Short mmCIF file of C-alpha atoms in Angstrom, two decimals:
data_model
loop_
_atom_site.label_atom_id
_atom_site.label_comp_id
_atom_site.label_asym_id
_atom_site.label_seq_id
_atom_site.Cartn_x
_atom_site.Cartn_y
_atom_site.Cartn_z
CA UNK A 17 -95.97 -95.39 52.09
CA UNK A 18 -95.96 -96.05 48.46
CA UNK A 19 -95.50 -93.88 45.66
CA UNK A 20 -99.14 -94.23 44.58
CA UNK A 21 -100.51 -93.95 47.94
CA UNK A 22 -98.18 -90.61 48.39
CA UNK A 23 -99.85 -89.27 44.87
CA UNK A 24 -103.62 -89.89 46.66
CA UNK A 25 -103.15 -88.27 50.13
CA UNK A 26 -100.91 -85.34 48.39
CA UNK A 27 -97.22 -84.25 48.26
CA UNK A 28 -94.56 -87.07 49.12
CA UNK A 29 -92.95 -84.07 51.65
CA UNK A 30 -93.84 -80.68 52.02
CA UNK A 31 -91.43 -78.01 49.60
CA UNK A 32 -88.61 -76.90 51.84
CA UNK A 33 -85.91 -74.23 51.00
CA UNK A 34 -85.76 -73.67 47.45
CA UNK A 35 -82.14 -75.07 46.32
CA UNK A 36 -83.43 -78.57 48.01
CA UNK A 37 -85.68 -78.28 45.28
CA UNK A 38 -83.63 -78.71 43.02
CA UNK A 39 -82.24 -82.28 41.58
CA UNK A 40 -85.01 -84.36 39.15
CA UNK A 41 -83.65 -82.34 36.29
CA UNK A 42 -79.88 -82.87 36.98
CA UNK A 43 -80.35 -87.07 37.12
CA UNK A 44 -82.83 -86.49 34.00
CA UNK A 45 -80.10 -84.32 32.27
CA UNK A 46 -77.13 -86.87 32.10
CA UNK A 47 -79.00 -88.46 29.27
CA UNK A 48 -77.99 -85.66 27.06
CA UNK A 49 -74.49 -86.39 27.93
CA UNK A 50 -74.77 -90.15 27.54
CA UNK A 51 -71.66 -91.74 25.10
CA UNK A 52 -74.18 -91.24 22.47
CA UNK A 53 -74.33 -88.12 22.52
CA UNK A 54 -70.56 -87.91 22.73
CA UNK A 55 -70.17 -90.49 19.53
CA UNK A 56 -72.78 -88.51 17.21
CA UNK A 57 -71.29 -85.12 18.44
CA UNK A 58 -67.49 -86.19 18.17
CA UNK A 59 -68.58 -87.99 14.25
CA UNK A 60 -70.33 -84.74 13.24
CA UNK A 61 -67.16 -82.12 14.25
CA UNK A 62 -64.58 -84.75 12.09
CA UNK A 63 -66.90 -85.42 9.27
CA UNK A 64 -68.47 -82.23 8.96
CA UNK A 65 -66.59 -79.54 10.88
CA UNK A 66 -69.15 -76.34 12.25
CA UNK A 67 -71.83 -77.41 9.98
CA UNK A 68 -73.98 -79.04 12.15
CA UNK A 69 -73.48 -76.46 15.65
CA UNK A 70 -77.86 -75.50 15.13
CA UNK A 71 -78.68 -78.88 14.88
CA UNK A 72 -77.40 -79.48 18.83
CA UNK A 73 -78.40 -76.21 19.78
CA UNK A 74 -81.84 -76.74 18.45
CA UNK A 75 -81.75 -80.23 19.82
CA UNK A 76 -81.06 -78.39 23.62
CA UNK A 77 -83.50 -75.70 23.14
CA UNK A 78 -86.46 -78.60 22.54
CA UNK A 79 -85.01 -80.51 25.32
CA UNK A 80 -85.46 -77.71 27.87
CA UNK A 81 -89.28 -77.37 26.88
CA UNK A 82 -89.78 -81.42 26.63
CA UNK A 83 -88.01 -81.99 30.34
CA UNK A 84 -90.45 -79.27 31.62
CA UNK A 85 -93.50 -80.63 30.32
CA UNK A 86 -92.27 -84.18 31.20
CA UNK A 87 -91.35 -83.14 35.24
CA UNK A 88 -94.49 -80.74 35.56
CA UNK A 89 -97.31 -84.09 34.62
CA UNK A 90 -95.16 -86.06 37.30
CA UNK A 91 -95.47 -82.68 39.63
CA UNK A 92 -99.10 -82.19 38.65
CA UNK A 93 -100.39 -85.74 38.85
CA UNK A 94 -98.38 -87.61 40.85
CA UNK A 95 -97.75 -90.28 38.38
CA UNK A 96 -94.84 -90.89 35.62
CA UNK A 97 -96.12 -90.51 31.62
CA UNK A 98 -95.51 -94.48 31.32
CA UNK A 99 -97.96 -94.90 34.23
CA UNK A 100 -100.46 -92.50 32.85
CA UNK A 101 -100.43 -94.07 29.61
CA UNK A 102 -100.78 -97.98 30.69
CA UNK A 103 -104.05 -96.72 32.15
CA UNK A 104 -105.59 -94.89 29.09
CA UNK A 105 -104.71 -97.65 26.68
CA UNK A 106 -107.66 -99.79 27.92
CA UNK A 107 -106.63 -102.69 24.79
CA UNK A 108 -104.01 -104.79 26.27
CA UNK A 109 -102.47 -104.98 22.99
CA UNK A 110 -101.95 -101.43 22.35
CA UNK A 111 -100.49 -100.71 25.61
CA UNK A 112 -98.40 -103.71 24.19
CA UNK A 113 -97.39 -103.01 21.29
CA UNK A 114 -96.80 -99.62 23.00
CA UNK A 115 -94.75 -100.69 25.58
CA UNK A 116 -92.67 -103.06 23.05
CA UNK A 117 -91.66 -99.40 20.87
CA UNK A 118 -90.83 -97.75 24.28
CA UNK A 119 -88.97 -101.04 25.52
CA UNK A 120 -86.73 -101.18 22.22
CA UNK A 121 -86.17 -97.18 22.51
CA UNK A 122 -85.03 -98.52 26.44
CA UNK A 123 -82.57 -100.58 24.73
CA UNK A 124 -80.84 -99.03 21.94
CA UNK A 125 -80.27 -96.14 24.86
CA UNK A 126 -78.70 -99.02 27.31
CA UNK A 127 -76.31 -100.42 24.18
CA UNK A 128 -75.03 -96.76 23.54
CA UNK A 129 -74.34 -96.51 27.32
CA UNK A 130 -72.74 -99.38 28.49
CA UNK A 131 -70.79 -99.44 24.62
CA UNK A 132 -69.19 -95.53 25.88
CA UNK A 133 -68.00 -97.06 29.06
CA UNK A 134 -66.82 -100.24 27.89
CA UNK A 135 -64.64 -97.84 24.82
CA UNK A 136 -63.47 -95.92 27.94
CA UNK A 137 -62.58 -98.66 30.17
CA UNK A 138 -60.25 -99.70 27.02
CA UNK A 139 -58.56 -96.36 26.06
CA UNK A 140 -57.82 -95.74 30.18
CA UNK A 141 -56.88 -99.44 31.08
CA UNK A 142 -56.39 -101.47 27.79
CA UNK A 143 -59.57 -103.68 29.11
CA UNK A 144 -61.04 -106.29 26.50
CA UNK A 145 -64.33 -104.53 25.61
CA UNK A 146 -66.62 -107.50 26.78
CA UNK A 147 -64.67 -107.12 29.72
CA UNK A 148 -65.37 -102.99 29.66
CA UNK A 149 -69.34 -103.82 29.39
CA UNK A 150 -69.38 -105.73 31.96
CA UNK A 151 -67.46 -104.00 34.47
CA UNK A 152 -70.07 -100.79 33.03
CA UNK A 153 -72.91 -102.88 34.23
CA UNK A 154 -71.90 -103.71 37.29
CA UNK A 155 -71.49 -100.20 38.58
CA UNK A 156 -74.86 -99.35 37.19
CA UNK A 157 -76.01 -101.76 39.73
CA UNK A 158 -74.21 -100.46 42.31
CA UNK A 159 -75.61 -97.29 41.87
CA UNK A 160 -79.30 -98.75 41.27
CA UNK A 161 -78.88 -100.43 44.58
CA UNK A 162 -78.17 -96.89 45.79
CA UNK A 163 -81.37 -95.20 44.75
CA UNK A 164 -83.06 -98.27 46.49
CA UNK A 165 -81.95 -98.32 49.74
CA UNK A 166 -80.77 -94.56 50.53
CA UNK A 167 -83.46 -92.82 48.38
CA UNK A 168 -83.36 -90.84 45.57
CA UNK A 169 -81.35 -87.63 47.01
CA UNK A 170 -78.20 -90.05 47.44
CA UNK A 171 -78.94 -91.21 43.78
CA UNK A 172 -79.02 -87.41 42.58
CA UNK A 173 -75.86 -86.48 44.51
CA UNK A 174 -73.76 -89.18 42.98
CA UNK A 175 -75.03 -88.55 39.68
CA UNK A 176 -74.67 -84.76 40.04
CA UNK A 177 -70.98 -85.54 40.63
CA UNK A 178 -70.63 -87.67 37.95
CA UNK A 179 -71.88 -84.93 35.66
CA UNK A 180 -69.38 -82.24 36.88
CA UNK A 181 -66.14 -85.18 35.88
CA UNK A 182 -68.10 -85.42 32.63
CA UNK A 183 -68.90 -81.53 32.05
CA UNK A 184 -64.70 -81.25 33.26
CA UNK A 185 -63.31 -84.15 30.80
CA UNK A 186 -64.73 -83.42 27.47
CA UNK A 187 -64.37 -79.48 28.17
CA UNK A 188 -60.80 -79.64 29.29
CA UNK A 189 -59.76 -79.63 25.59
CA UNK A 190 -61.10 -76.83 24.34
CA UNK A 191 -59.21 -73.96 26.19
CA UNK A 192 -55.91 -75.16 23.86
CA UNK A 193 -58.31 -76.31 20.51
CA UNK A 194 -57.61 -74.01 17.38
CA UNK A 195 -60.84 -72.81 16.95
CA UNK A 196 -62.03 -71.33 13.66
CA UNK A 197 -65.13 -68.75 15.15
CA UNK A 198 -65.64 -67.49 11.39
CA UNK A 199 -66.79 -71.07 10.39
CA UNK A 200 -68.14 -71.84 13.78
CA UNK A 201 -70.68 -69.25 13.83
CA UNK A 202 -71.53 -70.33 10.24
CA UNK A 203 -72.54 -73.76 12.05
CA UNK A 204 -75.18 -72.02 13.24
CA UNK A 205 -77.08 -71.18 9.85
CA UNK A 206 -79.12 -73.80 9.20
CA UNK A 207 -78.50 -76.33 6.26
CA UNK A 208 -77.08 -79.61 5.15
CA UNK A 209 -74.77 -81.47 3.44
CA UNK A 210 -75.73 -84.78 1.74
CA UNK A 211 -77.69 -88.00 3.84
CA UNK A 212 -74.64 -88.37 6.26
CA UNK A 213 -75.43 -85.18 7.44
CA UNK A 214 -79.26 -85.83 7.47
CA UNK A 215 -77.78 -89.02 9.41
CA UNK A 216 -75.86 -87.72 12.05
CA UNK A 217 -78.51 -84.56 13.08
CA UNK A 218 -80.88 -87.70 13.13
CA UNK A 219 -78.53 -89.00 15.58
CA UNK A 220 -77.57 -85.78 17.55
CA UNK A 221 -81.32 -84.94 17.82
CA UNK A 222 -81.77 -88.96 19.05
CA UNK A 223 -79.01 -88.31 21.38
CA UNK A 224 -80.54 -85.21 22.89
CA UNK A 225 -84.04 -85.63 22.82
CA UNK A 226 -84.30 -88.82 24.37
CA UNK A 227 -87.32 -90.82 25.05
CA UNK A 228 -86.04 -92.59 27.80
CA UNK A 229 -85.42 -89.51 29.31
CA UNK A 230 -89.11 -87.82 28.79
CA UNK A 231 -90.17 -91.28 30.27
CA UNK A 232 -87.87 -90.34 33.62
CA UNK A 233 -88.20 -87.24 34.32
CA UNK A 234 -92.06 -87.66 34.96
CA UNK A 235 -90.82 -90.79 37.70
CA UNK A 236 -87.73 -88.42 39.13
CA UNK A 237 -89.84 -86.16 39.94
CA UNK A 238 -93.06 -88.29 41.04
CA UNK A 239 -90.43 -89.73 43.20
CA UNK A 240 -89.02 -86.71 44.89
CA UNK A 241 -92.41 -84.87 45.54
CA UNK A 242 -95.00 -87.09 44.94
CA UNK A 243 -98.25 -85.18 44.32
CA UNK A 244 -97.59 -81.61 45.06
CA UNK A 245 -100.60 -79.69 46.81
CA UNK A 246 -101.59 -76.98 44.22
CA UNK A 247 -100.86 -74.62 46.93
CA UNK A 248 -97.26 -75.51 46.74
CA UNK A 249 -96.98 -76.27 43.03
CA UNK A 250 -96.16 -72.45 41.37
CA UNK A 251 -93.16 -72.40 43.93
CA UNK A 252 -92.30 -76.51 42.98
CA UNK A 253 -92.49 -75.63 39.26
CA UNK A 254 -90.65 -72.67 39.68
CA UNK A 255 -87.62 -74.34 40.89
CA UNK A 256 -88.18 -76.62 38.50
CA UNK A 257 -87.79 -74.56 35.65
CA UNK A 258 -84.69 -73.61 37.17
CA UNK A 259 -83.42 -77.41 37.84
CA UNK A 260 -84.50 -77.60 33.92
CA UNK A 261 -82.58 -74.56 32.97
CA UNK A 262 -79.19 -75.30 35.09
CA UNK A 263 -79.11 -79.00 33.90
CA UNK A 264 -79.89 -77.81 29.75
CA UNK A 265 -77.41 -75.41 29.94
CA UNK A 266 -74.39 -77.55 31.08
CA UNK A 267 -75.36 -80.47 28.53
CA UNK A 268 -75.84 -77.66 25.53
CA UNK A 269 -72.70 -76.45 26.20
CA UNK A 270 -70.75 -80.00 26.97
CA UNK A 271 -72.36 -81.03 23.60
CA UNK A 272 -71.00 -77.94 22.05
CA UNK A 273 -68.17 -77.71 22.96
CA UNK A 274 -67.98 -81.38 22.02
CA UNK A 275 -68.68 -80.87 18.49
CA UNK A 276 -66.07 -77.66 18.09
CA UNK A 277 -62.83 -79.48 19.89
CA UNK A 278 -63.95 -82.03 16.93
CA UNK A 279 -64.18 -79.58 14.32
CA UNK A 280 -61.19 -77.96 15.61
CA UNK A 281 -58.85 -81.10 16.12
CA UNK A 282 -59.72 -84.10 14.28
CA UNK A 283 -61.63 -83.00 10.78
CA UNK A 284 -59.50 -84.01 8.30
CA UNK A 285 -57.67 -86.93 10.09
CA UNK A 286 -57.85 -90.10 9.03
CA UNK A 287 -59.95 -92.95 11.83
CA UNK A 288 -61.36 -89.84 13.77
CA UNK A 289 -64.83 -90.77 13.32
CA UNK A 290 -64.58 -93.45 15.87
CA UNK A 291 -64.03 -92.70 19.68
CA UNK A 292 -60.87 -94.26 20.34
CA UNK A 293 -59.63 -92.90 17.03
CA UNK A 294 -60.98 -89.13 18.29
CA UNK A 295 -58.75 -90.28 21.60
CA UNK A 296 -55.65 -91.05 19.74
CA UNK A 297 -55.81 -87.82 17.60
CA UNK A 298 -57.02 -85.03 20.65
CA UNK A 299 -53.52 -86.66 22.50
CA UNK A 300 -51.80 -86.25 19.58
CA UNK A 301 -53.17 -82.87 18.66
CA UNK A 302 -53.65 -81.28 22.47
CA UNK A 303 -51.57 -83.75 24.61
CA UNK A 304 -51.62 -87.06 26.80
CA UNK A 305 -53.76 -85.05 29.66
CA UNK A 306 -56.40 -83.84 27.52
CA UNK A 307 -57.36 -86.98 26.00
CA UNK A 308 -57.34 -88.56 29.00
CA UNK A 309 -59.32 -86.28 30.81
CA UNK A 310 -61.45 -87.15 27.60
CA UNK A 311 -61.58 -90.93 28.33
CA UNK A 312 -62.19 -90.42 32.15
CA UNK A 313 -65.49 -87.83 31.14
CA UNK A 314 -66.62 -90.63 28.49
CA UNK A 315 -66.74 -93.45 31.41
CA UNK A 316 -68.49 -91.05 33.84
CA UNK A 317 -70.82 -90.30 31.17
CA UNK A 318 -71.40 -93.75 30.71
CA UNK A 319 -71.37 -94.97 34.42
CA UNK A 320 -74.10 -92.20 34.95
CA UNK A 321 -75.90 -92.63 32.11
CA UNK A 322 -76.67 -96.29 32.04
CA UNK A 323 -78.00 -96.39 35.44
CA UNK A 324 -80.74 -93.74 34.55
CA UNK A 325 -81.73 -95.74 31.17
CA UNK A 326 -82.01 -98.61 33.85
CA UNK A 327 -84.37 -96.63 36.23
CA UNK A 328 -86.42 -95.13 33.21
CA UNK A 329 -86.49 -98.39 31.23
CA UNK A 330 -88.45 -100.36 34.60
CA UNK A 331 -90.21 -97.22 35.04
CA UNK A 332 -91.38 -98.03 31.51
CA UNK A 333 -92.04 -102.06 31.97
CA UNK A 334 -93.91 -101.15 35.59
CA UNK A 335 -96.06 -98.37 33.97
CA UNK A 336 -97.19 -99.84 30.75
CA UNK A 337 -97.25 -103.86 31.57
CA UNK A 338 -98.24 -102.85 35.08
CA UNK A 339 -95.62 -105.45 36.02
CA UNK A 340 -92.49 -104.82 38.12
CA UNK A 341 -89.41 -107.22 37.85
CA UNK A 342 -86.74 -106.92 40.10
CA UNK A 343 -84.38 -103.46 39.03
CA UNK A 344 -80.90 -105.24 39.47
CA UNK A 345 -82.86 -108.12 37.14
CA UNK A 346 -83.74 -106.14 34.60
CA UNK A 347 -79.92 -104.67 34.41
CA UNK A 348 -78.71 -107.92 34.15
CA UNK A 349 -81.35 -108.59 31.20
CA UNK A 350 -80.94 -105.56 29.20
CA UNK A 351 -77.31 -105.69 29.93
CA UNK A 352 -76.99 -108.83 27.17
CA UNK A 353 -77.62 -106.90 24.18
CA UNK A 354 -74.50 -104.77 24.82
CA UNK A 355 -72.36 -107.60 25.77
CA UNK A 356 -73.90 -109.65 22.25
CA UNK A 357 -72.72 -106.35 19.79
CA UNK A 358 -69.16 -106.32 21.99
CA UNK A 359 -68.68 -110.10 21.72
CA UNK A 360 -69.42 -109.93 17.64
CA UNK A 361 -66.89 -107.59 17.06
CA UNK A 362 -69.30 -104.60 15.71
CA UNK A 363 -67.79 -101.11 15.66
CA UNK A 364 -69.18 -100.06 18.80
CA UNK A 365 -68.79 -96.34 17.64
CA UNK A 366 -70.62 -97.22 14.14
CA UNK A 367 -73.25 -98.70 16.45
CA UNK A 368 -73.57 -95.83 19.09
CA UNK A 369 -74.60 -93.80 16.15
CA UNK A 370 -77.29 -96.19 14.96
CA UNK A 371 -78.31 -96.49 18.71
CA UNK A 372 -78.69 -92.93 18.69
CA UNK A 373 -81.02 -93.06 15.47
CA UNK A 374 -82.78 -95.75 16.59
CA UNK A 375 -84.17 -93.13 20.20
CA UNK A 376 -85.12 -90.39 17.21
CA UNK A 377 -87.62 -92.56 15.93
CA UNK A 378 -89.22 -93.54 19.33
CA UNK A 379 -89.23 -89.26 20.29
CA UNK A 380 -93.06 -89.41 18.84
CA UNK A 381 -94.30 -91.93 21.14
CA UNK A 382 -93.13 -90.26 23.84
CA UNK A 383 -93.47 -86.48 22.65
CA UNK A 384 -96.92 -86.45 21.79
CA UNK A 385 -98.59 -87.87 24.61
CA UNK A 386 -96.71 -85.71 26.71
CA UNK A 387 -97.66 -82.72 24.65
CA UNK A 388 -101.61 -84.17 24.36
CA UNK A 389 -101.57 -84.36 28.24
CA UNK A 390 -99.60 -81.38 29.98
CA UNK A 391 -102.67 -79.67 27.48
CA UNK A 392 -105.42 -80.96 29.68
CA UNK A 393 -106.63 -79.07 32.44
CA UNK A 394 -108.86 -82.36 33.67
CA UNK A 395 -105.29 -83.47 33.66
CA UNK A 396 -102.89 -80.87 35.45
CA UNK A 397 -106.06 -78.60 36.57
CA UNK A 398 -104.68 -75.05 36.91
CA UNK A 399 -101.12 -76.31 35.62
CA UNK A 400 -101.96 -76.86 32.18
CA UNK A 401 -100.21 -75.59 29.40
CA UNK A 402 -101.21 -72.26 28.00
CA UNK A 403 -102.20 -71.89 24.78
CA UNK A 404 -98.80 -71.20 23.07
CA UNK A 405 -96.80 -73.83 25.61
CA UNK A 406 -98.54 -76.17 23.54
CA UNK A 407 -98.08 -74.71 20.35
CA UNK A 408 -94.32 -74.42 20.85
CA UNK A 409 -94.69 -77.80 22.01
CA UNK A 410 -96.54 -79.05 19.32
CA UNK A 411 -94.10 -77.28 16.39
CA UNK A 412 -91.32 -79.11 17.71
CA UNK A 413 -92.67 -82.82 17.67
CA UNK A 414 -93.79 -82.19 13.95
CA UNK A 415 -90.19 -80.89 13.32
CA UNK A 416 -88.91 -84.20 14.81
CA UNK A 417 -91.14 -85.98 13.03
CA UNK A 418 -90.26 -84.31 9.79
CA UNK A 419 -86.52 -85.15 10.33
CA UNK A 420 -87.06 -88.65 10.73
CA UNK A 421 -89.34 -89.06 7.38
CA UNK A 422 -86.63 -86.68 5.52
CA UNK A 423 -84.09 -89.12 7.24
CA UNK A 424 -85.71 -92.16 6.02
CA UNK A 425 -86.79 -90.84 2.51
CA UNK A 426 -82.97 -89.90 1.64
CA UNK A 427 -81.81 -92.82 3.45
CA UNK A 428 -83.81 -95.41 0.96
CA UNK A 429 -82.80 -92.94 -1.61
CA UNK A 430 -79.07 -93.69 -1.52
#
């Protein structure tokens, strides 16, 4: 039966014990620990130190709420948000133009991805970088074809275990980091320091809040449950505010801890704001084991990573084009882009962060239709938000949208 028939006649399969439950959330959460993240994190501890700890915090905190919203319309409706939108823009060229913002957002996620494990492949087994992407790509397939044929619990389980080698690799180091905790609770008072700084919370926030990921976690969960009955859906969104919770909680801290073994290790030190200069410098500072235990959690993060961006970005192309291509096509397609930077020499770091820039721009498209909808009880019925769900909600897409015009404005400034 397909997905859309499933939605119709009600849940995909009725709720059984609560930890099965869980799963959506923990797939949907790897994008918060894609090599983007890692880059913008990583850049922000050696450039800045502790100054920008709220800004990822903050980032997490709005991620919880926007992964909710985003897993309760796909609970509540049966459909993804891409779906749901490609219906209500009745002009073909606004669910166009639309689709072409979203598609772009799809991309700029898929370069930072398959550029982390290509950097990773390199710093483990001296591979070319071409060579890195391409090798990146291929797995993502593998593990596409995966989700395909055994469903998507296998898909969750392999990604789940991805995420444990990438929370264990980039958290290894900070049991033997020299921490400063005067300067790293002073990270958390809000302020800034200059554009760059502007720049790289633009980037963390980018890296965190993810559109790609809003567009997901409405499929992941369509996927798993299909329609829920409303009978079942307290106990379904229950456990779903756990799944949210579990899978927040280990990227906020990853990204934390991230941005302190930075702080800690390489501020200061010459070529740190690049990932294989971060590499060279954690070995140097912490040892050969930690900063390999580094590289191995950057590939994970970006063998994971890239083969969600895949799923959301046909989830996107199927649900505003109302067109399908093949999946293993489309990760050949949007593969190019990544392979095009590699081949031209760019600083793939340099462009991770841009990536990451590029996805906090494209957070309003997604955001506020997600917001506008969860809102509507002819929408979610009994599920809708309450009042200050929305208002919370709300607050932190204009905040978002603030940083980008603040980012822009001091950007043409300079």
């Amino acid at each position: 039966m397909s997905t859309a028939a499933r939605a119709r006649t009600g849940s995909a399969r009725p709720p059984g014990r609560f930890l099965a439950l869980l799963g959506p959330a923990m797939v949907a959460g790897v994008a918060y620990l894609d090599p983007g993240n890692v880059a913008s994190n990583a850049t922000a501890g050696a450039r800045f130190g502790y100054l920008l700890v709220w800004v990822v915090l903050l980032a997490n905190a709005t991620a919880w709420l926007v992964q909710y919203l985003s897993a309760k319309l796909g609970l509540g409706t049966g459909r993804s948000l891409p779906g749901i939108l490609g219906e209500r823009l009745r002009r073909p060229l606004a669910r166009r133009l639309f689709w072409a913002q979203a598609e772009l957002v799809a991309m700029a996620t898929d370069i930072a991805e398959v550029l982390g494990g290509a950097i990773a492949l390199q710093l483990l087994f001296g591979l070319p970088l071409v060579v890195g992407g391409a090798l990146t790509g291929v797995v993502s397939m593998v593990l596409l074809v995966l989700h395909n044929r055994r469903g998507s619990r296998s898909f969750e389980a392999v990604v789940v275990g991805l995420l444990v080698v990438i929370a264990v690799g980039f958290c290894a180091g900070i049991v033997a980091a020299p921490l400063d905790g005067a300067e790293a609770v002073g990270g958390l008072v809000p302020r800034f320091e200059g554009t760059g700084s502007v720049l790289l919370a633009a980037s963390i926030v980018g890296a965190t809040v993810m559109p790609h990921a809003i567009y997901a976690h409405s499929a992941l969960a369509r996927d798993r449950f299909g329609l829920v009955a409303p009978d079942q859906r307290r106990r379904v969104l229950l456990a779903t505010r756990v799944d949210v919770t579990v899978a927040l909680a280990v990227a906020g801290t990853v990204n934390v801890v991230i941005l302190l073994l930075s702080a800690a290790t390489l501020r200061g030190v010459d070529g740190t704001d690049t990932l294989p200069g971060a590499y060279r410098a954690i070995g140097d500072a912490l040892g050969p084991v930690v900063a390999t235990l580094f590289a191995v959690g950057l590939l994970a993060s970006g063998l994971a990573s890239t083969s969600v961006g895949a799923y959301a970005g046909a989830e996107i192309m199927a649900g505003l084009l109302q067109r399908r291509i093949p999946l293993l096509l489309r990760r050949v397609i949007t593969l190019v882009p990544a392979l095009v930077i590699l081949l031209l020499g760019v600083d793939p770091t340099f462009a991770l962060v841009l990536s990451q820039v590029a996805l906090s721009f494209g957070i309003p498209f997604a955001l506020v239709p997600l917001v506008w909808l969860t809102a509507q009880r002819r929408v979610l019925g009994e599920s809708a938000n309450r009042w200050w769900t929305t208002a919370l909600a709300a607050l932190a897409a204009m905040l978002l949208i603030g940083l980008n015009v603040a980012l822009l404005a001091l950007t043409i400034a300079g």
